Amino acid sequence: MYQIDTLTKTYQQGKRVVHALQDVSLRIDDGELVSIQGPTGGGKSTLLQMLGGLDRPTSGSISLDGTDLAGMNDTDLTRVRAETIGFVFQNFNLIPTLTAQENVETALVPSGVSKEERAARAVAALESVSLGDRADHLPGELSGGQQQRVAIARALVKNPKVLLADEPTGNLDEETRDEIVDLLEGLWKEQGLTLILVTHDSVVARRTPRRLRIAKGQVKDLTA
Amino acid sequence: MFFTYLRRELRNRRKQTVVVAIGLAVAIALVIVVNSVSAGVRDAQASVLESVYGVGTDVTVTQAGEPGAGGPGAFAFGSEDGEASEDGTRSLAQDNLSVARGSASFDVSALETVAALDHVTGVSATLGLQNTSFSGEMPDFEAMQEQMEAGERPEPGTAGGGGAAGGSSFEVNSFDVTGVDPAADAVGPLTTVEVAEGRTLTADDADANVAVLDATYAEQQELAVGDTLTLAGTELEIVGTVTSTTGDGVATASDVYVPLAVAQTLASLDGQVTDLYVSVDSASNVDEVASAIEAALPDASVSTQSDLAEDVTGSLSTASSLVGTLGTWLSIIVLAAAFGLAILFTVSGVNRRTRELGTLKAIGWSRNRVVGQIAGESVAQGLIGGVAGVLLGGLAVAAINLAGITLTGSSGGGAFSFGGGGDVGDRLQQMGGQAPDAGAAGAAAPGGGPFGGGGAVASAVDVVLSAPVSLWIVLAAVGLAVLGGLLAGVVGGRRAARLRPAEALRSLA
Ligand SMILES: Nc1ncnc2c1ncn2[C@@H]1O[C@H](COP(=O)(O)OP(=O)(O)OP(=O)(O)O)[C@@H](O)[C@H]1O
Ligand SMILES: [Mg+2]
């Protein structure tokens, strides 16, 4: 469960101060499926960074299951990312030189599981996204939809509590978009994840039980 | 995962990997070549010194001659000497056996003085002589003088000052004769020779009229064991020939070796010697012994091995300074360039992989793991470069060794060379495999005046360059390449360490 209180994030752009998030207070319960919409530059990715422990807020608190991510050191934040949070990106962000299976395995490297277990879990994760037969393919040999499936397998192979997706369908055509959203929705239901997805796409947003909108660093809950 | 990822990255960036590895390889190869060639040059210098001064000699003692004194000085020819031919030209032939010009003999009691000093483990004395023979024809000076007084111009071609002109033609031949103590075999010039034919001098030869010849000199003079050699009017039996142990075709310190007592008698220098060869118990005491000798023998000039090394001249010293300065600087510059190249590529690689590395951090890779991956890649490149460099350097050194580069070194304090004649010219011609006629060259210069003699005393020794590659150099070179990789890894790694995990969310680039 996320509990966010008066969260502010400002960036310095030269002499200008940008308020990417301003006094955001928000609660997201375990197992929720939340979509975040909003205009470009509104602060969606910034909020996702705070939720994922990729960066620390300028002020305010953001606690995940009772621990404040804002006050954590780098080592602890790294551990939270390694164990509890999965990420899916708009550009898939696969390592181009590693095969699908190896890409999935990178997520298990920090937890120090054995090589054999790593391989077995990676293969299973690929099968859960219907890519069991593409384990040896390099990202360049896969379609955009397939690459995003590999990325989803990478995010979920460590059984995280939270899955954060920043425009996961932004680079995909409509048909593939629906496949990916179906897949995410299925995995969310199956695994009891907290799934937060940033999207420009209202079609995607309409499928989520809870919808947030961020503009100018301020959050509005559209479903409340 | 570490090695899989590392291998894939290097293979994927094959061009950069190859460029960086080649850069490091060239630098490493250069370091190996410079190191091994300078080791080879040092060895060559050592063998030049050994062939001249013998093994185990730490200090040599000589005495500089008064200018003009000693030496195969002026031949004194009276107008009645020689046989006059019908036109008044006289045929002359004369031998002169004396201490080489530029050095002087001193009393053998110096040997006892030096032997009594602390840390001295052995001393032997030699008498270095030079035999200069002159033969030729001279115009009738008396007749010339009469002509001059009568106001007649001397007919061109019959008189005149020029040595080669007029009715004169000369030949000057010189060779080294060294009187050695046949009983002293621990230190001295005979420690680096081995018998080619016959035998060497033994203690029984102390007063015997026998000689041992440098094998090269013997061959050149068409002398063999059993033949006789005439020195200062005395016939010596040639009992053996010797070659240098320092290398094939390396001339020994002297042309002729005779027992010390015989040399002293023949040169009328009883109780006199020119060189002391001193060995010292440990290298750290050499300077102390040298100072003690200088104090005990104020007139002597004392040289240690390192002084002597500086005295080595010729292409050897050129090679030595070339390798020493140019080689070192070149390796430093190329090494710096290679390191720079490695750093540049690593940093640009990290910049290009900003999102990739950010993603790894975002999914939970620690900073150290990411930095380690980057550093690992650079170190692996360094290792590849190092191994390639060792192969390249090994090939280059092998090529240098196969080329059989001959370096010539001369050593011998205070020597001066004269007109290209004499000893140096002599030996240079030996090297070229030509018949020696050093005399002609030497004599052509000063014409009818008093002869300075075939003055050069320096012993030129040619040594084929053999550049050794030691395991130590190989390890150091690979280490250097790895260090270059590590340096690049540290610089690139620092960049990777600073990278924010949020870079993973950047939609651009
Ligand atoms: N690292 C940064 N340095 C400076 N300014 C930043 C940085 N990251 C974001 N910003 C600024 O913060 C504001 C919010 O950015 P953010 O990326 O959260 O927007 P977004 O809603 O995700 O937009 P988009 O839909 O284009 O992805 C923007 O004005 C952006 O320029
Ligand atoms: Mg964004």
XYZ file of C-alpha atoms and ligand atoms in Angstrom, chain A residues 44-45 166-167 198, chain B residues 505, ligand 2:
7
model
C 3.221 11.371 -14.814
C 6.697 9.935 -15.163
C 5.186 4.031 -18.133
C 3.190 4.123 -21.356
C 0.753 5.665 -17.134
C 12.270 6.442 -18.101
Mg 6.523 10.599 -19.189
